[in-house]
mmCIF file of C-alpha atoms and ligand atoms in Angstrom:
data_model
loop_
_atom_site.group_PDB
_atom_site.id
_atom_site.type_symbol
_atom_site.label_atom_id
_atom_site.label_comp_id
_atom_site.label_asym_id
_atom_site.label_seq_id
_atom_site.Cartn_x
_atom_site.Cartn_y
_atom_site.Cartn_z
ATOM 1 C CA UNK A 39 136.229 149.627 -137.114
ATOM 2 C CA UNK A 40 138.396 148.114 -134.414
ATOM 3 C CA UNK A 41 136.158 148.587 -131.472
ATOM 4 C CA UNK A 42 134.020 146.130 -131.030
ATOM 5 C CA UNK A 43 135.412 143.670 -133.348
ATOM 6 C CA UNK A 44 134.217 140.095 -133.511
ATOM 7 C CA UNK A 45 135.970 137.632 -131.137
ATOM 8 C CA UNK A 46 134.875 135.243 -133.129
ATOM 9 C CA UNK A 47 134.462 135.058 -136.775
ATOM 10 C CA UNK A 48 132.499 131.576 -138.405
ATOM 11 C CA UNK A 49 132.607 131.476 -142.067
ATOM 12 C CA UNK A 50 130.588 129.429 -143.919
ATOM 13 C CA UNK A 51 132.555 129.246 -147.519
ATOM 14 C CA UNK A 52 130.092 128.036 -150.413
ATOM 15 C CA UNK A 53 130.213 128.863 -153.913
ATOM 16 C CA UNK A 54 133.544 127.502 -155.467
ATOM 17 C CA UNK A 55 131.361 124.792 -157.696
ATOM 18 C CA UNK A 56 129.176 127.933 -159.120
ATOM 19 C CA UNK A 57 132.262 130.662 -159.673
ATOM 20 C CA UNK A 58 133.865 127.935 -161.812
ATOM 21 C CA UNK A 59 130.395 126.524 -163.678
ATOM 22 C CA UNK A 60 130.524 130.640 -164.465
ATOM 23 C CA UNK A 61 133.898 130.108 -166.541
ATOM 24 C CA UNK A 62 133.504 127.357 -167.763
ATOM 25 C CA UNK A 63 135.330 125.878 -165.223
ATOM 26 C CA UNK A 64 135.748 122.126 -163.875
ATOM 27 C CA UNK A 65 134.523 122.580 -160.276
ATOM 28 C CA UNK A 66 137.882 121.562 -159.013
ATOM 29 C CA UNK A 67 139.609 124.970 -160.223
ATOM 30 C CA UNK A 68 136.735 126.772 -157.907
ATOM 31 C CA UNK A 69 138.000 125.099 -155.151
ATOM 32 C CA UNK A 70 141.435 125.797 -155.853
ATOM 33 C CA UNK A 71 140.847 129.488 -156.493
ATOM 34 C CA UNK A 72 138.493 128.969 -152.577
ATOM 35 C CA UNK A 73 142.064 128.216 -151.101
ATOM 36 C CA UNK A 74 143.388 131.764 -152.453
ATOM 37 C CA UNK A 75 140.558 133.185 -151.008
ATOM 38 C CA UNK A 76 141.066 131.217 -147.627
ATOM 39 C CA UNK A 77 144.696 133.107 -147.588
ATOM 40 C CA UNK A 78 143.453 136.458 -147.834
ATOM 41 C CA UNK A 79 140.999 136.440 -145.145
ATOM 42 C CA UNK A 80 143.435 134.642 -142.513
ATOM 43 C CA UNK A 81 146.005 137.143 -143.694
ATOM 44 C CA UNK A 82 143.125 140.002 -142.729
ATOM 45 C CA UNK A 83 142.008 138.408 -139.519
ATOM 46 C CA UNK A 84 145.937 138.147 -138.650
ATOM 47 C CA UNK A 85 145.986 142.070 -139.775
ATOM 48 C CA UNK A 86 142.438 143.202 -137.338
ATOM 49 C CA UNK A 87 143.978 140.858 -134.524
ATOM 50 C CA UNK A 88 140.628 138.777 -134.510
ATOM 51 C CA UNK A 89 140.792 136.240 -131.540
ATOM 52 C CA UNK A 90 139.282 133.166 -133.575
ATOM 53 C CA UNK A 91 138.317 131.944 -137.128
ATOM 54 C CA UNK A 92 135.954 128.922 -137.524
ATOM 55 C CA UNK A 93 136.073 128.214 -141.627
ATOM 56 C CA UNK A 94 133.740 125.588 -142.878
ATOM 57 C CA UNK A 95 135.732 123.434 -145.317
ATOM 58 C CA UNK A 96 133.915 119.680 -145.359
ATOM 59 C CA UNK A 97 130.814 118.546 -143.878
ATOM 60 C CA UNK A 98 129.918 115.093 -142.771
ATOM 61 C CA UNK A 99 126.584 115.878 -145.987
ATOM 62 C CA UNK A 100 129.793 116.533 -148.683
ATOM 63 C CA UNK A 101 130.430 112.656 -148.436
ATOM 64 C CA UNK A 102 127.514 112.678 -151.172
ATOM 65 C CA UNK A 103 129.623 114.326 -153.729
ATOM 66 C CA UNK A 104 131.454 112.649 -156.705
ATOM 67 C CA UNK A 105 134.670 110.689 -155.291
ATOM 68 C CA UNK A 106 136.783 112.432 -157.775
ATOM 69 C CA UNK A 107 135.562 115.781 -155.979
ATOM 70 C CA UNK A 108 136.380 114.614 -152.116
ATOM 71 C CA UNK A 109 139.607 113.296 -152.969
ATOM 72 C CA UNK A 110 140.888 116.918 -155.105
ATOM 73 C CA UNK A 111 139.150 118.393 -151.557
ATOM 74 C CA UNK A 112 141.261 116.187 -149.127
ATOM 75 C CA UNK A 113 144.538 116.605 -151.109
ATOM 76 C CA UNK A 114 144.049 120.294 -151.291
ATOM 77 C CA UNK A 115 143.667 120.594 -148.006
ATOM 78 C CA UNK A 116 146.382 118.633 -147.063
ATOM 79 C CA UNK A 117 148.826 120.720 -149.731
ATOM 80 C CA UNK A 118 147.248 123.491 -148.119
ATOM 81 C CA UNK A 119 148.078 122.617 -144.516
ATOM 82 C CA UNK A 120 151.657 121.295 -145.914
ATOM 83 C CA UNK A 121 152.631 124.879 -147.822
ATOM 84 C CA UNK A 122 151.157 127.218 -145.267
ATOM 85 C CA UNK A 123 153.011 125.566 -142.122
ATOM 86 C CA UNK A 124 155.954 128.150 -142.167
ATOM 87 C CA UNK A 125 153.708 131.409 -142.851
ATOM 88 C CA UNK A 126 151.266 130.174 -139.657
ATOM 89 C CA UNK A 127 154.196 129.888 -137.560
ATOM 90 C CA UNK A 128 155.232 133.309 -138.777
ATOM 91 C CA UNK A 129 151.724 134.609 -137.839
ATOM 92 C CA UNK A 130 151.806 133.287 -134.530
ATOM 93 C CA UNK A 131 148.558 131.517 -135.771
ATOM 94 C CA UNK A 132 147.350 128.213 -134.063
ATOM 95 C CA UNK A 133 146.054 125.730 -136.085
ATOM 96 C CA UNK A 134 143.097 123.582 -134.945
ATOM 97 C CA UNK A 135 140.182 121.015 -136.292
ATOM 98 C CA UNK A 136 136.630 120.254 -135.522
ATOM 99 C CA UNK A 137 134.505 117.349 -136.870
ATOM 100 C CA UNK A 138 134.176 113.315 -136.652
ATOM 101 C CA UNK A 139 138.121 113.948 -137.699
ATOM 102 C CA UNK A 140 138.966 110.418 -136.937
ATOM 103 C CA UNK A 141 136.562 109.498 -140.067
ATOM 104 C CA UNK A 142 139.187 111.269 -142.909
ATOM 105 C CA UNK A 143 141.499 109.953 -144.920
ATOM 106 C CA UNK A 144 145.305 108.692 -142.669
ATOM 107 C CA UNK A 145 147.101 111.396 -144.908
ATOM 108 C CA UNK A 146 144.591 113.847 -143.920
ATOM 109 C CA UNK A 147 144.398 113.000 -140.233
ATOM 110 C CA UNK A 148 148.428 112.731 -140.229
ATOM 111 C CA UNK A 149 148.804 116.277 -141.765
ATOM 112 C CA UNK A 150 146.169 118.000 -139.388
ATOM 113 C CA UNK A 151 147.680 116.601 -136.206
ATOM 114 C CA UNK A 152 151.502 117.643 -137.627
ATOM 115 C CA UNK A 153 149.864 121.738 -138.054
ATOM 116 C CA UNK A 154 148.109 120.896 -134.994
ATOM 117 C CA UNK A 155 151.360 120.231 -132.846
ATOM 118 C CA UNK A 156 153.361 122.468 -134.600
ATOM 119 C CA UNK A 157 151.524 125.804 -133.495
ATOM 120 C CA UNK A 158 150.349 124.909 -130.592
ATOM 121 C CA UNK A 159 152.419 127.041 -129.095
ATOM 122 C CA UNK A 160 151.543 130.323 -130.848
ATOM 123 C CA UNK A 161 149.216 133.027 -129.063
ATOM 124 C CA UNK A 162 147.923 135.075 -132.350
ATOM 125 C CA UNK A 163 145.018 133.853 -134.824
ATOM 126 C CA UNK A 164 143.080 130.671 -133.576
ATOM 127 C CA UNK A 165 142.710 129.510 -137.060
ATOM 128 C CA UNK A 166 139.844 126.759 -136.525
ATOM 129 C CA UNK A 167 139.081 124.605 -139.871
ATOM 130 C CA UNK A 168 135.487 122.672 -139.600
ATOM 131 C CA UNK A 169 135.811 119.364 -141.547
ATOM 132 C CA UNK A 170 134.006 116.390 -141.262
ATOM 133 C CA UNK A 171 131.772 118.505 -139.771
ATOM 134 C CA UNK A 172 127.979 118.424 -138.397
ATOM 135 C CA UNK A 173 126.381 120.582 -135.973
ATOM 136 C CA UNK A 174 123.946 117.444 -135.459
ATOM 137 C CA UNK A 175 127.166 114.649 -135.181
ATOM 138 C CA UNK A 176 128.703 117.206 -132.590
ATOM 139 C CA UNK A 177 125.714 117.354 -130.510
ATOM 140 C CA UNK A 178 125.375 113.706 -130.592
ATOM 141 C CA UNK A 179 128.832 112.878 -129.840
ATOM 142 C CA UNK A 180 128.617 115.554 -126.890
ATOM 143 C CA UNK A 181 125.918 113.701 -125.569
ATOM 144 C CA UNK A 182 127.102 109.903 -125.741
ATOM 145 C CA UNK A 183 129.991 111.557 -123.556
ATOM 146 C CA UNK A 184 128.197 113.022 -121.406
ATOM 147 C CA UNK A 185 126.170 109.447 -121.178
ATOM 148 C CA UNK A 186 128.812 107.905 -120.610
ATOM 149 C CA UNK A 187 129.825 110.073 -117.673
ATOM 150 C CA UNK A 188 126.950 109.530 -116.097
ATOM 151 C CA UNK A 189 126.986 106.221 -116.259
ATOM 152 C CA UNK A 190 130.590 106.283 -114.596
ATOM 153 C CA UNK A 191 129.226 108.599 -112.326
ATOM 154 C CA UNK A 192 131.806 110.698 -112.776
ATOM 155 C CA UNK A 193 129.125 113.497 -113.710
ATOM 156 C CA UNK A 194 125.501 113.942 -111.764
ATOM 157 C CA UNK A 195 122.004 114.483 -114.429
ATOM 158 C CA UNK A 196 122.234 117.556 -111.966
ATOM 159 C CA UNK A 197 125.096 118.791 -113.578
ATOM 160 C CA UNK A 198 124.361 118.561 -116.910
ATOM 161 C CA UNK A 199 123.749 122.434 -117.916
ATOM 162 C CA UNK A 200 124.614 124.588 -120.867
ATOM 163 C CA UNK A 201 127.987 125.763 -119.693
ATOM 164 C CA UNK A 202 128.800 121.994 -118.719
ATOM 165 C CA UNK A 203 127.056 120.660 -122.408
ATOM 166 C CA UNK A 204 129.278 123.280 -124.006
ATOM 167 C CA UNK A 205 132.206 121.550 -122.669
ATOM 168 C CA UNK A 206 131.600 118.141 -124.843
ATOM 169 C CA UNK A 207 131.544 119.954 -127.751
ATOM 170 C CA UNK A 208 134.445 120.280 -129.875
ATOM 171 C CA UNK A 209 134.517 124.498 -129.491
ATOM 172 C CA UNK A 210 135.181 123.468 -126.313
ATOM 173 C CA UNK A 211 137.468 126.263 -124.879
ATOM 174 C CA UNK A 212 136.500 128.540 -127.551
ATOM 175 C CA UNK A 213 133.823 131.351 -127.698
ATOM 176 C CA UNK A 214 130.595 131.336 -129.695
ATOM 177 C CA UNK A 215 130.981 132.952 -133.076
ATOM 178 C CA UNK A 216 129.757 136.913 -132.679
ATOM 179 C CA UNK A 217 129.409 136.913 -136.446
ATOM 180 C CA UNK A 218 128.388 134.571 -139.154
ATOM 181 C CA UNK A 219 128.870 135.239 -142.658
ATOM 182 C CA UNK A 220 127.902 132.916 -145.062
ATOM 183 C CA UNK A 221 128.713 133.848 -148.583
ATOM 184 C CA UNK A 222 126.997 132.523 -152.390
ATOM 185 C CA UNK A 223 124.008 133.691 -151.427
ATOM 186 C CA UNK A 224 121.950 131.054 -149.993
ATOM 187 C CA UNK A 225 119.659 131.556 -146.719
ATOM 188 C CA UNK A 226 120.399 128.643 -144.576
ATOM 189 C CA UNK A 227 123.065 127.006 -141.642
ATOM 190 C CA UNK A 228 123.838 123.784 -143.548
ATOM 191 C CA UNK A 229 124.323 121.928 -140.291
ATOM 192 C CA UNK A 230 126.829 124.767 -138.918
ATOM 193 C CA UNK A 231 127.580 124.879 -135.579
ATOM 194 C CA UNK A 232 123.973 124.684 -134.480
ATOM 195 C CA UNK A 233 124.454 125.000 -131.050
ATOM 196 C CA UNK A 234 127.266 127.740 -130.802
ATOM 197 C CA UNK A 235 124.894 130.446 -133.644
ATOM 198 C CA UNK A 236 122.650 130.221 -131.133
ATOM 199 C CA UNK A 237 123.004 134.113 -130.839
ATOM 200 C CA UNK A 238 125.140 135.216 -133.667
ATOM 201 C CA UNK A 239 124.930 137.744 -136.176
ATOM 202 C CA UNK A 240 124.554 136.554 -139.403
ATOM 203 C CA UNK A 241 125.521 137.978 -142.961
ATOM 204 C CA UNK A 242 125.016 136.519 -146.028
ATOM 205 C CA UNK A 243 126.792 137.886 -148.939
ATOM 206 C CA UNK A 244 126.260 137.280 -152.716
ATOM 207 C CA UNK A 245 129.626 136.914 -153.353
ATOM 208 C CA UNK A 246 130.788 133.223 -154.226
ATOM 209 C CA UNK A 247 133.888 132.101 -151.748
ATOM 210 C CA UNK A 248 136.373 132.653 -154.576
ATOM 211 C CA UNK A 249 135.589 136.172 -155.143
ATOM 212 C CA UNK A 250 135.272 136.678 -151.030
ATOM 213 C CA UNK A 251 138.043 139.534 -150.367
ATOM 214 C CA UNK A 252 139.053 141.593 -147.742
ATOM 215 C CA UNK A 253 136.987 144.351 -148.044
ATOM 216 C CA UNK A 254 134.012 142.213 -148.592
ATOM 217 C CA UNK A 255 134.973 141.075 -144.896
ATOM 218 C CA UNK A 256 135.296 144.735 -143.880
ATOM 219 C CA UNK A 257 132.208 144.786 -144.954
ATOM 220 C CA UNK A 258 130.502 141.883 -142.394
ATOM 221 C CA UNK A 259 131.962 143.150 -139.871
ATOM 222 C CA UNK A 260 130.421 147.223 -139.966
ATOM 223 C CA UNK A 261 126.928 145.546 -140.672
ATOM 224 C CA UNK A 262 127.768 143.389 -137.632
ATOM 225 C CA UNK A 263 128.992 146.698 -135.720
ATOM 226 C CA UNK A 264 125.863 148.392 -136.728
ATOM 227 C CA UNK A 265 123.506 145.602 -135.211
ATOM 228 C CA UNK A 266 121.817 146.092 -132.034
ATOM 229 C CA UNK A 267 122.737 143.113 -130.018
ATOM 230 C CA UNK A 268 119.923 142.422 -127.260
ATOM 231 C CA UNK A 269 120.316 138.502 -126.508
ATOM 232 C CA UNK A 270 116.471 138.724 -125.950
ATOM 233 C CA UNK A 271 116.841 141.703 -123.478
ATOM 234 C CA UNK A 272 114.738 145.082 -124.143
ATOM 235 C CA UNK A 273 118.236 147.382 -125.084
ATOM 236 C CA UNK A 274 121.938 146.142 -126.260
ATOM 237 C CA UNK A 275 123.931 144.162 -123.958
ATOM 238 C CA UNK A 276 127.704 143.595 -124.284
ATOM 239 C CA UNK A 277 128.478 139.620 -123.754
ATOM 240 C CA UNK A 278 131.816 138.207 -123.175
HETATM 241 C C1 IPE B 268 131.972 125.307 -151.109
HETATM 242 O O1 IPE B 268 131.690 125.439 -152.452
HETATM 243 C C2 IPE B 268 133.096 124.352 -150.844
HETATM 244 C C3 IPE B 268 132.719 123.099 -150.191
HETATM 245 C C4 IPE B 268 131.528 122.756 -149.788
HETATM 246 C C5 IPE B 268 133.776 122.137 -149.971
HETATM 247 P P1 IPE B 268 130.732 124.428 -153.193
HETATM 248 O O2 IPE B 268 131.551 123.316 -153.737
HETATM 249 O O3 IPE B 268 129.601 124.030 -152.329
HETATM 250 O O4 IPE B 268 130.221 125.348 -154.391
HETATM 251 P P2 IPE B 268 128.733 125.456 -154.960
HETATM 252 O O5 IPE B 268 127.841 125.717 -153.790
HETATM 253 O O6 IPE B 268 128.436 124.159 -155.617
HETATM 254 O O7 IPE B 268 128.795 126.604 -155.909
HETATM 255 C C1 IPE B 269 128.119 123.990 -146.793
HETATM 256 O O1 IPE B 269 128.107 124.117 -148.173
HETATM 257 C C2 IPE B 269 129.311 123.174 -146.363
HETATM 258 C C3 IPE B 269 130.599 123.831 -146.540
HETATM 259 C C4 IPE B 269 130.799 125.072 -146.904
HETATM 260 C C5 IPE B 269 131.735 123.006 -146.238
HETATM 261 P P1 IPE B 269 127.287 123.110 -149.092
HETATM 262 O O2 IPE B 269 127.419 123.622 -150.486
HETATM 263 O O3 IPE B 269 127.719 121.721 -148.846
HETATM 264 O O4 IPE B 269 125.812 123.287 -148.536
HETATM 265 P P2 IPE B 269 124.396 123.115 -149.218
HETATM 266 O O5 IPE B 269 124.387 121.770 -149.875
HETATM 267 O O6 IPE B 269 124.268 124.217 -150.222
HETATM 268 O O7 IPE B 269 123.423 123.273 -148.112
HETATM 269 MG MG1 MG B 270 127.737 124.780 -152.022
#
């Protein structure tokens, strides 16, 4: 189990509305029982020393939902990022947010840049929370930068390749996800990080978020261990 770990774990973390619906639950208490769930697996990653952990909170789609449901999700969060300052610091875990972030609430945007300068300094867990986030926005915000660049000529059309592209994006500095796990069920990306999956291993559990334990992580990471990993080659290749 801890050879060849993941570097980088993405999470994709649906199912909160659907394990409450199943209690007869208001939505809300699924998302508050997600957060629990949230703990545990930065608490494991912490534990296997995984490098990075991209979790999928908010996407720029989730604006469609009910107002009373984004503004439980953005005080949540905020609580969330408010409580767990200490026990990050603890860690050694370094807090960081990608998305159109400038688009969320102040009180939002004030909290995430406080966690954000507060752990900057720590070397452990690279705990990475996607909000206001769209693989799509990303690649288009990339791009107007890169535009814009040009334009300045401070970049040539020469020098516009995937390692430089990579560099607009808001991973920038951090390595693609190795493994993917998207739990609830459901067979698709959702707008993830469409340009950094481009060679992930995915795993989709059944399990809805709140239910989403430790050993279910175990779990996605030995089916990611047993995979064969060829990046389009004939036989497995290691990649950095
Ligand atoms: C995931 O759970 C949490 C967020 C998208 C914020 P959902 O709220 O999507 O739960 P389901 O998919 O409706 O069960
Ligand atoms: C994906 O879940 C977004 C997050 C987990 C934040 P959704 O529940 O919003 O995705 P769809 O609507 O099922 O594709
Ligand atoms: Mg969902």
């Amino acid at each position: 189990m801890e050879n060849n770990l993941p570097k980088h774990i993405a999470i994709i973390m649906d199912g909160n509305g659907r394990w409450a619906k199943h209690r007869g639950l208001p939505r809300t208490m699924g998302h508050r029982a997600g957060i629990k769930s949230v703990r545990r697996v930065v608490e494991a990653c912490v534990a296997m020393k995984i490098p990075v952990l991209t979790l999928y909170a908010f996407s720029v789609e989730n604006w469609k939902r009910p107002k009373k449901e984004i503004g439980l999700l953005m005080r949540l969060l905020s609580e969330f990022l408010e409580k767990e300052i200490d026990e990050m610091n603890e860690h050694n875990i370094r807090f960081m947010a990608i998305g159109r972030l400038e688009e969320l609430p102040d009180f939002v945007r004030e909290r995430l840049w406080k966690t954000i300068q507060a752990t900057s300094q720590n070397t452990g867990l690279v705990l990475n929370l996607a909000l206001n986030y769209g693989g799509r926005s990303e690649i288009i915000d990339a791009t107007k930068k890169i535009v814009q660049n040009v334009k300045e000529a401070k970049m040539s059309v020469d020098a516009i390749n995937e390692e430089s592209f990579s560099k607009f994006l808001y991973t920038d500095g951090i390595p693609d996800p190795d493994l993917l796990i998207r739990t609830s069920g459901e067979m698709r990306i959702s707008n993830f990080l469409l340009w950094q999956i481009s060679y992930s291993e995915i795993v989709v559990t059944k399990k809805l978020w709140p239910d989403f334990d430790r050993s279910d992580l175990e779990k996605a990471i030995q089916e990611f261990q047993s995979r064969e990993r060829r990046f389009g080659a004939t036989e497995a290749i290691s990649r950095k």
